[in-house]
Coordinates of C-alpha atoms in Angstrom, one line a residue:
M470 CA -26.1 -39.6 -61.8
P471 CA -23.6 -37.2 -63.4
V472 CA -20.7 -35.8 -61.3
I473 CA -21.3 -32.2 -60.2
L474 CA -18.2 -31.6 -58.1
S475 CA -14.8 -33.4 -58.0
C476 CA -11.4 -32.9 -56.5
H477 CA -8.1 -34.7 -57.4
D478 CA -5.0 -35.0 -55.3
L479 CA -5.8 -31.9 -53.2
S480 CA -3.2 -31.0 -50.6
R481 CA -3.2 -28.1 -48.2
S482 CA -1.0 -27.1 -45.3
Y483 CA -1.5 -24.5 -42.5
D484 CA 1.9 -23.0 -41.6
I485 CA 4.1 -26.1 -41.7
R486 CA 1.4 -28.5 -40.6
P487 CA -0.3 -30.5 -43.4
L488 CA -4.1 -30.5 -43.1
F489 CA -4.7 -33.1 -45.9
E490 CA -2.6 -34.6 -48.7
G491 CA -3.6 -36.3 -52.0
L492 CA -7.3 -36.0 -51.3
S493 CA -9.6 -37.2 -54.1
F494 CA -13.3 -37.8 -54.4
A495 CA -16.3 -37.0 -56.6
I496 CA -19.8 -36.0 -55.7
D497 CA -22.8 -36.9 -57.9
E498 CA -25.8 -34.7 -58.5
G499 CA -28.6 -35.2 -55.9
E500 CA -26.3 -36.4 -53.1
R501 CA -26.3 -34.9 -49.6
V502 CA -22.7 -35.5 -48.5
A503 CA -21.5 -35.0 -44.9
L504 CA -17.8 -34.1 -44.3
I505 CA -16.7 -35.1 -40.9
G506 CA -13.3 -35.5 -39.1
P507 CA -11.4 -34.5 -36.1
N508 CA -10.9 -30.8 -35.2
G509 CA -7.9 -29.6 -37.3
S510 CA -8.4 -32.1 -40.1
G511 CA -9.1 -29.3 -42.6
K512 CA -12.9 -29.6 -43.1
S513 CA -13.6 -25.8 -43.3
T514 CA -10.5 -25.2 -45.4
L515 CA -11.7 -28.0 -47.8
M516 CA -15.1 -26.4 -48.0
R517 CA -13.5 -23.0 -49.0
I518 CA -11.5 -24.8 -51.7
L519 CA -14.6 -26.6 -53.0
A520 CA -16.3 -23.2 -53.1
G521 CA -13.4 -21.7 -55.1
L522 CA -12.6 -19.2 -52.4
E523 CA -9.2 -20.7 -51.5
Q524 CA -6.6 -22.4 -53.6
P525 CA -5.0 -25.8 -52.7
D526 CA -1.3 -26.1 -52.4
E527 CA -1.5 -28.9 -55.0
G528 CA -4.2 -30.7 -56.9
E529 CA -7.4 -29.4 -58.6
R530 CA -11.1 -29.1 -58.0
A531 CA -13.7 -29.1 -60.8
V532 CA -17.4 -28.1 -60.9
A533 CA -19.7 -29.3 -63.7
R534 CA -20.3 -26.7 -66.4
D535 CA -23.4 -24.4 -66.1
R536 CA -24.0 -25.4 -62.5
T537 CA -24.6 -22.8 -59.8
M538 CA -23.1 -22.9 -56.3
V539 CA -23.8 -21.2 -53.0
Y540 CA -21.4 -21.4 -50.0
L541 CA -22.6 -20.7 -46.5
P542 CA -19.7 -20.2 -44.0
Q543 CA -19.9 -20.6 -40.3
Q544 CA -20.1 -16.9 -39.7
D545 CA -23.1 -15.1 -41.1
R546 CA -22.8 -11.7 -42.6
F547 CA -25.7 -9.4 -43.6
E548 CA -25.6 -5.9 -45.2
E549 CA -29.3 -5.3 -45.1
A550 CA -31.1 -4.0 -42.0
T551 CA -33.9 -6.5 -41.5
P552 CA -34.6 -10.1 -42.4
R553 CA -37.3 -8.9 -44.9
A554 CA -34.8 -6.7 -46.6
V555 CA -32.2 -9.5 -46.6
L556 CA -34.5 -11.8 -48.5
L557 CA -35.9 -9.1 -50.8
A558 CA -32.3 -8.4 -51.9
A559 CA -31.8 -12.2 -52.4
V560 CA -34.8 -12.7 -54.8
P561 CA -33.3 -13.8 -58.1
A562 CA -33.2 -11.0 -60.7
H563 CA -35.1 -13.0 -63.3
M564 CA -38.2 -13.1 -61.1
P565 CA -40.9 -10.5 -62.0
E566 CA -40.4 -7.4 -59.9
H567 CA -44.0 -7.3 -58.7
Q568 CA -43.6 -10.7 -57.2
H569 CA -40.5 -10.0 -55.2
E570 CA -42.3 -9.0 -51.9
A571 CA -44.5 -12.0 -52.1
I572 CA -41.5 -14.4 -52.7
A573 CA -39.6 -12.9 -49.8
A574 CA -42.7 -13.1 -47.5
A575 CA -43.1 -16.8 -48.5
A576 CA -39.5 -17.5 -47.6
L577 CA -39.9 -15.8 -44.2
T578 CA -43.0 -17.8 -43.5
R579 CA -41.2 -21.1 -44.5
A580 CA -38.5 -20.2 -41.9
S581 CA -41.2 -19.4 -39.3
F582 CA -40.4 -15.7 -39.0
T583 CA -43.3 -13.8 -37.5
A584 CA -44.0 -10.2 -38.7
D585 CA -42.1 -8.9 -35.6
L586 CA -39.0 -10.9 -36.3
A587 CA -39.1 -10.2 -40.0
D588 CA -38.9 -6.5 -39.5
R589 CA -36.5 -6.5 -36.5
P590 CA -32.9 -5.3 -37.0
V591 CA -30.7 -8.2 -38.0
D592 CA -28.2 -7.3 -35.3
Q593 CA -30.9 -7.8 -32.7
L594 CA -31.7 -11.4 -33.8
S595 CA -30.4 -14.4 -31.8
G596 CA -27.7 -16.6 -33.4
G597 CA -30.3 -19.2 -34.2
W598 CA -32.6 -16.8 -36.1
R599 CA -29.6 -15.3 -37.9
K600 CA -28.6 -18.8 -39.0
R601 CA -32.2 -19.5 -40.3
L602 CA -32.0 -16.2 -42.2
A603 CA -28.6 -17.1 -43.8
I604 CA -29.9 -20.5 -44.8
S605 CA -33.1 -19.1 -46.3
R606 CA -31.1 -16.5 -48.2
A607 CA -28.9 -19.3 -49.7
L608 CA -31.9 -21.3 -50.7
M609 CA -33.5 -18.3 -52.4
Q610 CA -30.8 -18.7 -55.1
A611 CA -32.0 -22.2 -55.9
P612 CA -28.4 -23.4 -56.4
D613 CA -27.5 -26.7 -58.1
L614 CA -24.9 -27.2 -55.3
L615 CA -25.2 -26.0 -51.7
L616 CA -22.1 -25.9 -49.4
L617 CA -23.0 -25.6 -45.7
D618 CA -20.3 -25.3 -43.0
E619 CA -21.7 -26.2 -39.6
P620 CA -25.3 -25.2 -40.5
T621 CA -26.6 -26.4 -37.1
N622 CA -24.4 -24.0 -35.2
H623 CA -26.5 -21.6 -33.0
L624 CA -29.7 -23.3 -34.0
D625 CA -32.0 -24.5 -31.2
L626 CA -33.9 -27.7 -31.4
E627 CA -36.8 -26.1 -33.3
G628 CA -34.3 -24.6 -35.7
I629 CA -32.6 -28.0 -36.3
W630 CA -36.0 -29.6 -36.9
W631 CA -36.8 -26.9 -39.4
L632 CA -33.4 -27.5 -41.2
E633 CA -34.0 -31.2 -41.3
R634 CA -37.4 -30.8 -42.9
T635 CA -35.9 -28.3 -45.4
M636 CA -33.0 -30.6 -46.3
A637 CA -35.3 -33.5 -46.8
S638 CA -37.4 -31.5 -49.3
L639 CA -34.4 -30.3 -51.4
R640 CA -33.4 -31.6 -54.8
T641 CA -30.2 -29.6 -54.6
T642 CA -26.9 -31.4 -54.2
V643 CA -25.6 -30.6 -50.7
V644 CA -22.1 -30.8 -49.1
L645 CA -22.1 -30.0 -45.4
V646 CA -19.9 -30.1 -42.3
S647 CA -21.5 -31.0 -39.0
H648 CA -20.8 -32.6 -35.7
D649 CA -24.5 -33.2 -35.0
R650 CA -24.8 -37.0 -35.5
T651 CA -28.6 -37.2 -35.3
F652 CA -28.7 -34.5 -38.0
L653 CA -26.3 -36.5 -40.1
E654 CA -28.3 -39.6 -39.6
R655 CA -31.5 -37.9 -40.8
V656 CA -30.0 -35.8 -43.7
A657 CA -26.9 -37.4 -45.2
T658 CA -26.9 -39.9 -48.0
R659 CA -23.2 -40.3 -47.9
V660 CA -20.5 -39.6 -45.2
I661 CA -16.8 -38.8 -45.9
E662 CA -14.4 -38.7 -43.0
L663 CA -11.2 -36.7 -43.4
N664 CA -8.5 -38.4 -41.3
K665 CA -4.9 -39.4 -41.9
A666 CA -5.9 -42.9 -40.5
Y667 CA -7.2 -43.8 -44.0
P668 CA -5.4 -44.5 -47.3
G669 CA -5.8 -41.3 -49.3
G670 CA -6.7 -39.4 -46.2
N671 CA -10.4 -40.1 -46.3
F672 CA -13.0 -42.8 -45.8
S673 CA -16.3 -42.7 -47.8
S674 CA -19.5 -44.6 -47.0
Y675 CA -22.8 -44.4 -48.9
G676 CA -25.9 -44.4 -46.8
S677 CA -26.8 -43.0 -43.4
Y678 CA -24.4 -42.1 -40.6
S679 CA -25.2 -45.3 -38.8
T680 CA -24.2 -47.2 -41.9
F681 CA -21.0 -45.2 -42.0
L682 CA -20.2 -46.2 -38.4
E683 CA -20.7 -49.9 -39.2
K684 CA -18.4 -49.7 -42.3
R685 CA -15.8 -47.7 -40.5
A686 CA -15.6 -50.1 -37.6
E687 CA -15.2 -53.0 -40.1
F688 CA -12.4 -51.1 -42.0
I689 CA -10.5 -50.3 -38.8
A690 CA -10.8 -53.9 -37.5
N691 CA -9.4 -55.1 -40.8
Q692 CA -6.6 -52.6 -40.7
N693 CA -5.7 -53.6 -37.2
S694 CA -5.8 -57.2 -38.1
R695 CA -3.5 -56.5 -41.1
Q696 CA -1.1 -54.7 -38.7
E697 CA -1.0 -57.8 -36.4
V698 CA -0.3 -60.1 -39.4
L699 CA 2.4 -57.8 -40.7
D700 CA 4.0 -57.5 -37.2
N701 CA 4.6 -61.3 -37.1
Q702 CA 5.8 -61.4 -40.7
V703 CA 8.2 -58.4 -40.3
R704 CA 9.5 -59.9 -37.0
R705 CA 10.5 -63.1 -38.9
A706 CA 11.8 -61.1 -41.9
I707 CA 14.0 -59.0 -39.6
D708 CA 15.4 -62.1 -37.9
W709 CA 16.3 -63.5 -41.3
L710 CA 17.8 -60.2 -42.4
R711 CA 20.0 -60.0 -39.3
R712 CA 21.6 -63.3 -40.3
G713 CA 23.1 -61.3 -43.2
P714 CA 21.7 -63.0 -46.3
K715 CA 23.3 -62.0 -49.6
A716 CA 21.2 -61.4 -52.6
Q717 CA 23.1 -63.8 -54.7
T718 CA 20.1 -65.6 -56.0
V719 CA 16.9 -64.4 -57.5
K720 CA 14.9 -66.0 -54.7
A721 CA 17.0 -64.3 -51.9
A722 CA 16.8 -60.9 -53.7
A723 CA 13.1 -61.3 -53.9
R724 CA 12.8 -62.2 -50.2
I725 CA 14.9 -59.1 -49.3
D726 CA 12.6 -56.9 -51.4
D727 CA 9.5 -58.5 -49.9
A728 CA 10.9 -57.9 -46.4
E729 CA 11.6 -54.2 -47.1
R730 CA 8.1 -53.8 -48.6
K731 CA 6.4 -55.3 -45.6
I732 CA 8.5 -53.1 -43.2
A733 CA 7.4 -50.0 -45.1
E734 CA 3.8 -51.2 -45.1
L735 CA 3.8 -51.9 -41.4
S736 CA 5.3 -48.4 -40.7
E737 CA 2.5 -46.9 -42.8
L738 CA -0.2 -48.9 -41.0
K739 CA 1.2 -48.1 -37.5
Y740 CA 1.1 -44.4 -38.5
R741 CA -2.5 -44.6 -39.8
N742 CA -3.8 -46.6 -36.8
A743 CA -2.2 -44.1 -34.4
Q744 CA -4.3 -41.3 -35.9
H745 CA -7.5 -42.8 -34.3
K746 CA -6.9 -40.7 -31.2
A747 CA -9.2 -38.6 -29.1
A748 CA -9.0 -36.7 -25.9
S749 CA -8.7 -39.1 -22.9
I750 CA -11.8 -38.2 -21.0
D751 CA -12.2 -40.0 -17.7
F752 CA -14.3 -38.5 -14.9
T753 CA -13.4 -39.7 -11.4
A754 CA -16.1 -40.9 -9.0
S755 CA -15.7 -40.5 -5.2
G756 CA -16.7 -44.1 -4.6
R757 CA -19.5 -43.0 -2.2
R758 CA -22.1 -45.6 -1.4
T759 CA -24.9 -43.3 -0.3
N760 CA -28.1 -44.2 -2.2
D761 CA -29.8 -40.8 -1.9
L762 CA -27.4 -38.1 -3.2
V763 CA -30.0 -35.4 -3.8
V764 CA -33.7 -35.5 -2.9
L765 CA -36.1 -32.9 -4.3
S766 CA -39.5 -32.7 -2.6
E767 CA -42.2 -30.6 -4.3
V768 CA -39.7 -28.1 -5.6
S769 CA -40.9 -25.1 -7.6
K770 CA -39.2 -22.3 -9.5
S771 CA -40.4 -19.3 -11.5
L772 CA -38.6 -16.8 -13.6
G773 CA -40.1 -13.4 -14.3
G774 CA -43.5 -14.6 -13.1
R775 CA -43.4 -17.6 -15.4
P776 CA -43.4 -21.0 -13.8
L777 CA -40.5 -23.2 -15.0
F778 CA -41.3 -26.3 -12.9
R779 CA -43.9 -26.9 -10.1
D780 CA -43.9 -29.5 -7.3
L781 CA -41.0 -31.5 -8.7
T782 CA -40.2 -34.6 -6.7
M783 CA -37.3 -36.9 -7.5
T784 CA -34.2 -38.6 -6.1
L785 CA -30.8 -38.7 -7.6
S786 CA -28.9 -41.9 -6.9
P787 CA -25.6 -43.4 -8.0
G788 CA -25.9 -44.9 -11.5
M789 CA -28.7 -42.5 -12.5
R790 CA -28.1 -40.6 -15.7
L791 CA -30.8 -38.0 -16.0
G792 CA -31.2 -36.1 -19.3
L793 CA -33.2 -32.9 -19.3
L794 CA -35.4 -32.2 -22.3
G795 CA -37.1 -29.0 -23.3
L796 CA -37.1 -26.1 -25.8
N797 CA -35.2 -22.9 -25.2
G798 CA -36.4 -21.1 -22.1
S799 CA -38.1 -24.1 -20.6
G800 CA -35.9 -24.0 -17.5
K801 CA -33.4 -26.7 -18.0
T802 CA -30.3 -24.7 -16.9
S803 CA -32.3 -23.2 -14.0
L804 CA -33.1 -26.8 -12.7
L805 CA -29.4 -27.7 -12.9
K806 CA -28.5 -24.7 -10.8
V807 CA -31.3 -25.5 -8.3
I808 CA -30.0 -29.1 -7.9
A809 CA -26.4 -27.8 -7.5
G810 CA -27.4 -25.1 -5.0
K811 CA -26.4 -22.3 -7.2
L812 CA -30.0 -21.0 -7.4
E813 CA -32.6 -20.9 -4.7
A814 CA -35.9 -22.7 -5.3
D815 CA -39.1 -20.7 -4.7
A816 CA -40.8 -23.6 -2.8
G817 CA -40.2 -27.2 -1.7
K818 CA -37.3 -28.9 0.0
I819 CA -33.9 -30.1 -1.3
K820 CA -31.8 -32.5 0.8
R821 CA -28.2 -33.1 -0.3
A822 CA -26.0 -35.9 1.1
F823 CA -23.4 -34.8 3.7
E824 CA -20.3 -33.4 2.0
L825 CA -21.7 -34.1 -1.4
K826 CA -19.1 -33.7 -4.1
I827 CA -20.6 -31.9 -7.2
V828 CA -18.6 -31.3 -10.4
Y829 CA -20.4 -28.7 -12.5
F830 CA -19.7 -28.0 -16.2
E831 CA -21.1 -24.6 -17.3
Q832 CA -21.7 -23.9 -21.0
T833 CA -20.7 -20.2 -20.6
R834 CA -17.0 -21.2 -19.9
A835 CA -16.9 -18.4 -17.3
A836 CA -14.6 -20.5 -15.3
L837 CA -11.8 -20.1 -17.8
N838 CA -9.3 -17.2 -17.4
Q839 CA -8.8 -16.2 -21.0
N840 CA -5.5 -14.4 -20.1
Q841 CA -4.0 -17.4 -18.4
T842 CA -1.6 -19.7 -20.3
L843 CA -2.6 -23.2 -21.2
R844 CA 0.0 -24.5 -18.8
K845 CA -1.6 -22.6 -15.8
A846 CA -5.1 -23.6 -16.9
L847 CA -4.2 -27.3 -16.9
C848 CA -1.9 -27.2 -13.8
P849 CA -2.4 -24.1 -11.6
T850 CA 0.6 -24.9 -9.4
G851 CA 3.9 -26.3 -10.5
D852 CA 4.4 -28.9 -13.3
T853 CA 2.7 -31.9 -11.7
V854 CA -1.0 -32.7 -12.0
I855 CA -2.6 -34.8 -9.3
F856 CA -5.1 -37.2 -10.9
R857 CA -6.6 -40.1 -8.9
E858 CA -4.0 -39.4 -6.1
R859 CA -1.1 -39.9 -8.5
G860 CA 1.2 -37.3 -10.0
M861 CA 1.5 -36.7 -13.7
H862 CA 3.8 -34.3 -15.5
I863 CA 2.0 -31.4 -17.2
A864 CA 3.3 -32.4 -20.7
S865 CA 1.8 -35.9 -20.3
W866 CA -1.5 -34.5 -18.9
A867 CA -1.7 -32.1 -21.8
K868 CA -1.1 -34.9 -24.3
R869 CA -4.2 -36.7 -22.9
F870 CA -6.2 -33.8 -24.2
L871 CA -4.4 -33.6 -27.6
F872 CA -2.3 -30.5 -26.7
R873 CA 1.2 -30.3 -28.1
P874 CA 4.1 -29.2 -25.9
E875 CA 4.6 -26.0 -27.9
Q876 CA 1.0 -24.9 -27.0
L877 CA 1.5 -24.8 -23.3
E878 CA 2.6 -21.2 -23.3
L879 CA -0.3 -20.0 -25.4
E880 CA -3.0 -17.9 -23.8
V881 CA -6.4 -19.6 -23.4
S882 CA -7.9 -16.9 -25.5
K883 CA -5.8 -18.1 -28.5
L884 CA -7.3 -21.6 -28.3
S885 CA -10.2 -22.8 -30.5
G886 CA -13.6 -23.5 -29.0
G887 CA -13.0 -27.2 -29.0
E888 CA -9.6 -26.8 -27.3
Q889 CA -11.2 -24.6 -24.6
A890 CA -13.8 -27.2 -24.0
R891 CA -11.1 -29.8 -23.5
V892 CA -9.4 -27.5 -20.9
L893 CA -12.6 -27.3 -18.9
I894 CA -13.1 -31.1 -19.0
A895 CA -9.5 -31.6 -17.9
D896 CA -10.1 -29.3 -14.9
L897 CA -13.2 -31.2 -13.9
M898 CA -11.6 -34.6 -14.3
R899 CA -9.1 -33.8 -11.5
K900 CA -12.0 -33.5 -9.0
P901 CA -13.7 -36.6 -7.6
A902 CA -17.4 -36.4 -7.9
D903 CA -20.6 -38.0 -6.4
L904 CA -22.7 -36.0 -8.9
L905 CA -21.8 -34.7 -12.4
I906 CA -23.9 -31.7 -13.6
L907 CA -23.2 -31.0 -17.3
D908 CA -24.7 -28.0 -19.1
E909 CA -24.0 -28.3 -22.8
P910 CA -20.7 -30.2 -22.4
T911 CA -20.5 -31.1 -26.2
N912 CA -20.2 -27.6 -27.6
D913 CA -17.2 -27.4 -30.1
L914 CA -16.1 -31.0 -29.4
D915 CA -15.4 -33.1 -32.5
I916 CA -17.1 -36.5 -33.1
Q917 CA -14.1 -38.5 -31.8
S918 CA -14.1 -36.6 -28.5
L919 CA -17.9 -36.9 -28.3
E920 CA -17.6 -40.7 -28.7
V921 CA -15.0 -40.9 -25.8
L922 CA -17.2 -38.6 -23.7
E923 CA -20.2 -40.9 -24.2
E924 CA -18.2 -44.0 -23.2
N925 CA -17.0 -42.3 -20.0
L926 CA -20.4 -41.0 -19.0
C927 CA -22.0 -44.4 -19.5
D928 CA -19.3 -45.9 -17.2
F929 CA -19.4 -43.2 -14.5
P930 CA -20.7 -44.9 -11.3
G931 CA -22.0 -41.7 -9.6
A932 CA -25.1 -39.7 -10.6
L933 CA -25.3 -37.6 -13.7
V934 CA -27.6 -34.8 -14.7
M935 CA -27.1 -33.1 -18.1
V936 CA -28.5 -30.7 -20.6
T937 CA -27.3 -31.1 -24.2
H938 CA -28.4 -30.3 -27.7
D939 CA -26.5 -33.4 -28.8
R940 CA -29.5 -35.7 -29.3
F941 CA -27.3 -38.7 -30.2
L942 CA -25.4 -38.5 -26.9
L943 CA -28.5 -37.8 -24.9
D944 CA -30.2 -40.9 -26.3
R945 CA -27.2 -43.1 -25.7
V946 CA -26.1 -41.9 -22.3
S947 CA -29.4 -41.2 -20.4
N948 CA -31.3 -43.9 -18.6
C949 CA -33.9 -41.4 -17.4
L950 CA -35.4 -38.4 -19.2
L951 CA -37.3 -35.5 -17.7
A952 CA -39.2 -33.2 -20.0
L953 CA -39.9 -29.5 -19.1
D954 CA -42.6 -27.7 -21.1
G955 CA -41.7 -24.2 -20.0
S956 CA -45.0 -23.6 -18.3
G957 CA -44.5 -25.5 -15.0
S958 CA -44.9 -29.1 -16.1
A959 CA -42.0 -31.6 -15.7
D960 CA -42.7 -35.2 -16.7
Q961 CA -40.7 -38.3 -17.3
V962 CA -40.7 -39.7 -20.8
A963 CA -39.8 -43.1 -22.2
D964 CA -37.3 -42.0 -24.8
Y965 CA -36.2 -39.0 -26.8
A966 CA -38.2 -40.0 -29.9
Q967 CA -41.5 -39.9 -27.8
W968 CA -40.7 -36.4 -26.5
E969 CA -39.6 -35.1 -29.9
D970 CA -42.8 -36.2 -31.6
F971 CA -44.9 -34.4 -29.0
A972 CA -42.7 -31.3 -28.9
K973 CA -42.7 -31.0 -32.7
R974 CA -46.5 -31.1 -32.9
R975 CA -46.8 -28.5 -30.1
E976 CA -44.2 -26.2 -31.8
E977 CA -45.9 -26.5 -35.2
Q978 CA -49.2 -25.4 -33.6
R979 CA -47.5 -22.5 -31.9
V980 CA -45.8 -21.4 -35.1
S981 CA -49.0 -21.7 -37.1
A982 CA -50.8 -19.6 -34.6
A983 CA -48.1 -16.9 -34.6
V984 CA -48.0 -16.8 -38.4
A985 CA -51.8 -16.7 -38.6
A986 CA -51.8 -13.8 -36.1
T987 CA -49.6 -11.8 -38.4
A988 CA -51.1 -12.8 -41.7
P989 CA -53.6 -10.6 -43.6
V990 CA -56.9 -10.5 -41.8
K991 CA -60.3 -10.1 -43.4
N992 CA -62.2 -7.1 -42.2
S993 CA -65.9 -7.5 -43.1
A994 CA -66.8 -3.9 -42.1
A995 CA -64.3 -2.5 -44.5
K996 CA -64.7 -5.1 -47.2
P997 CA -66.2 -2.9 -50.0
A998 CA -63.7 -0.1 -49.6
A999 CA -60.7 -2.5 -49.0
S1000 CA -61.3 -4.5 -52.1
K1001 CA -61.9 -1.7 -54.6
G1002 CA -58.7 -2.7 -56.5
L1003 CA -60.0 -6.3 -57.0
S1004 CA -62.6 -7.8 -59.3
S1005 CA -65.5 -9.6 -57.6
K1006 CA -64.0 -12.9 -58.4
E1007 CA -60.7 -11.9 -56.8
R1008 CA -62.6 -10.5 -53.7
R1009 CA -64.2 -13.9 -53.2
E1010 CA -60.7 -15.5 -53.7
L1011 CA -59.3 -13.2 -51.0
E1012 CA -62.1 -14.1 -48.6
N1013 CA -61.3 -17.8 -48.9
M1014 CA -57.6 -17.5 -48.6
A1015 CA -57.5 -18.5 -44.9
E1016 CA -59.3 -21.8 -45.7
K1017 CA -57.1 -22.4 -48.7
L1018 CA -54.0 -21.8 -46.6
A1019 CA -55.2 -24.2 -43.9
A1020 CA -55.8 -26.9 -46.5
A1021 CA -52.4 -26.4 -48.1
E1022 CA -50.6 -26.6 -44.7
A1023 CA -52.6 -29.7 -43.7
A1024 CA -51.4 -31.4 -47.0
L1025 CA -47.9 -30.4 -46.1
A1026 CA -48.2 -31.8 -42.6
V1027 CA -49.4 -35.1 -44.0
V1028 CA -46.4 -35.5 -46.3
D1029 CA -44.0 -34.3 -43.5
T1030 CA -45.3 -37.1 -41.3
R1031 CA -44.5 -39.6 -44.0
L1032 CA -40.9 -38.5 -43.9
N1033 CA -40.7 -39.6 -40.3
D1034 CA -42.0 -43.1 -41.0
P1035 CA -39.1 -45.7 -40.9
A1036 CA -40.9 -47.7 -43.6
V1037 CA -40.6 -44.7 -45.9
T1038 CA -37.0 -43.6 -45.0
S1039 CA -35.7 -47.1 -45.4
D1040 CA -37.1 -47.5 -48.9
P1041 CA -35.2 -45.4 -51.5
D1042 CA -38.1 -45.3 -53.9
A1043 CA -40.7 -44.4 -51.3
L1044 CA -38.3 -41.8 -49.8
E1045 CA -37.7 -40.2 -53.2
Q1046 CA -41.5 -40.0 -53.8
A1047 CA -42.1 -38.6 -50.4
C1048 CA -39.4 -35.9 -50.9
S1049 CA -41.0 -35.0 -54.3
D1050 CA -44.4 -34.8 -52.7
L1051 CA -43.0 -32.6 -49.9
A1052 CA -41.5 -30.2 -52.3
E1053 CA -44.8 -30.0 -54.2
A1054 CA -46.8 -29.5 -51.0
Q1055 CA -44.4 -26.8 -49.8
A1056 CA -44.6 -25.1 -53.2
G1057 CA -48.4 -25.2 -52.8
V1058 CA -48.2 -23.4 -49.4
D1059 CA -45.8 -20.9 -50.8
A1060 CA -48.1 -20.2 -53.8
V1061 CA -51.0 -19.6 -51.4
Y1062 CA -49.0 -17.1 -49.3
A1063 CA -47.6 -15.4 -52.4
R1064 CA -51.1 -15.0 -53.9
W1065 CA -52.5 -13.8 -50.6
Q1066 CA -49.8 -11.2 -50.3
E1067 CA -50.4 -10.1 -53.9
L1068 CA -54.1 -9.7 -53.4
E1069 CA -53.6 -7.8 -50.1
A1070 CA -51.0 -5.5 -51.8
R1071 CA -53.5 -4.6 -54.5
T1072 CA -56.2 -4.1 -52.0
N1073 CA -54.2 -1.6 -50.0
G1074 CA -52.6 -0.1 -53.1

């Protein structure tokens, strides 16, 4: 495939700190490339350079001639008042004007906007719906190259599933930044990690995210082995050099040159291998041997008259790692608070072990004093942190969480989201726990920190209950899953995939019903008057639109199911055909909606 975007020897610094140096890679048409890397590695800066919005300090970037590009930043901005107005304004100018409303309506439907949401002021939309709108607006341009910076930010699970389906149906070349590893696994055809640990500052792997993990592990193992070999060779070379050899022969001169080359290579390798660092996350268990830490017996809770869970009975014991599943509003956070005693149950009994030690991570970060310095946040008294009954100087403690000494006097409000998350985790680590309760602990953490968090949670000997949108972490850490449906039911499921399959079907039914409820409705009593602008053939066509739409959506659902079949996704030819069929089926649905809107407009005109 021809190259659509390339960069050569790009370098960029922030203040005096280099983000990346000598960065080079090329992207072929049709690829979906994921850019990953530690926080601060320059991913967002690189995206702006690729979009032509920012200039590198050195190097150049090139886009293939006559190729269009759309860049979607992390923060969404809208000038128009409503989603419908936003998408109407985004309809390409070359489209016939009389089709603009139908095209915008079709785009709203694809993104599951109901009529109420479509005409609601944009500033009243949730972050997730604003993100859907921003992505839909970008796709309206049908760009050859789409740059997405953290497109899953603010999206709930339904939104992420919608985005995954959308990405799978695109022919557009995509470059995206994301920390959502399940999303990367399902969407990316290539992964590029920005990290000074690699020669050239990046490591590229074709294939899925899991393939990238395998290749990266192999590369790092080889790099570590090379360092061990060089260590021995350099040690012997230094011993020889200390004896003061003189370069009086060609052989001696060559040996001195070889020694100097190996010393330089070893220094470079040590520097690169030292870059594989992440926050040192290590929760402390109390060592308690009690089997029944928390016992819930027929516990129920409602909110605003709506039952969240009814007659819930379960026991939390050491070694149990319970993950809570459910769509937004299903009651996951409420259940965490009931277990912790922060929220009263409406009915049932809860028995907690005597002097139970609970460590609770809240997603709101309300526990952080934004006006406090980082030093005070990490160590409220003095300069010594007590961790596992041993003292540690504040500078060493801060270093465990990747904070530099010069950051200690910064106010918490000046820290990034990821840095604030690490401050919270540092505070919780100082407290021995029988039970860890984590509400969205992964927000703003980079992939390296997520991997360390996973390892520690898997090794934690106490009990764990968590809510997280990070499906990768949830699947790996949990040994028990409880699914809440938002209407009172709470059931254990075998694995995340089983629940997701069920939840997707249920959500599709709900969305279809909502869209159908706001779609044009036939009115038999008013049929003659309502259809006066149509020919008799068009009136019959309008009467059959509901059936035609149902057939088109059924065809789309069949193709969408194929894209979840491992036999299809593992076969490049079958996957390409399925993606082509999906695009065709989606176009069929869009065409029906557009035609329906057109006929209705003429009916009411």
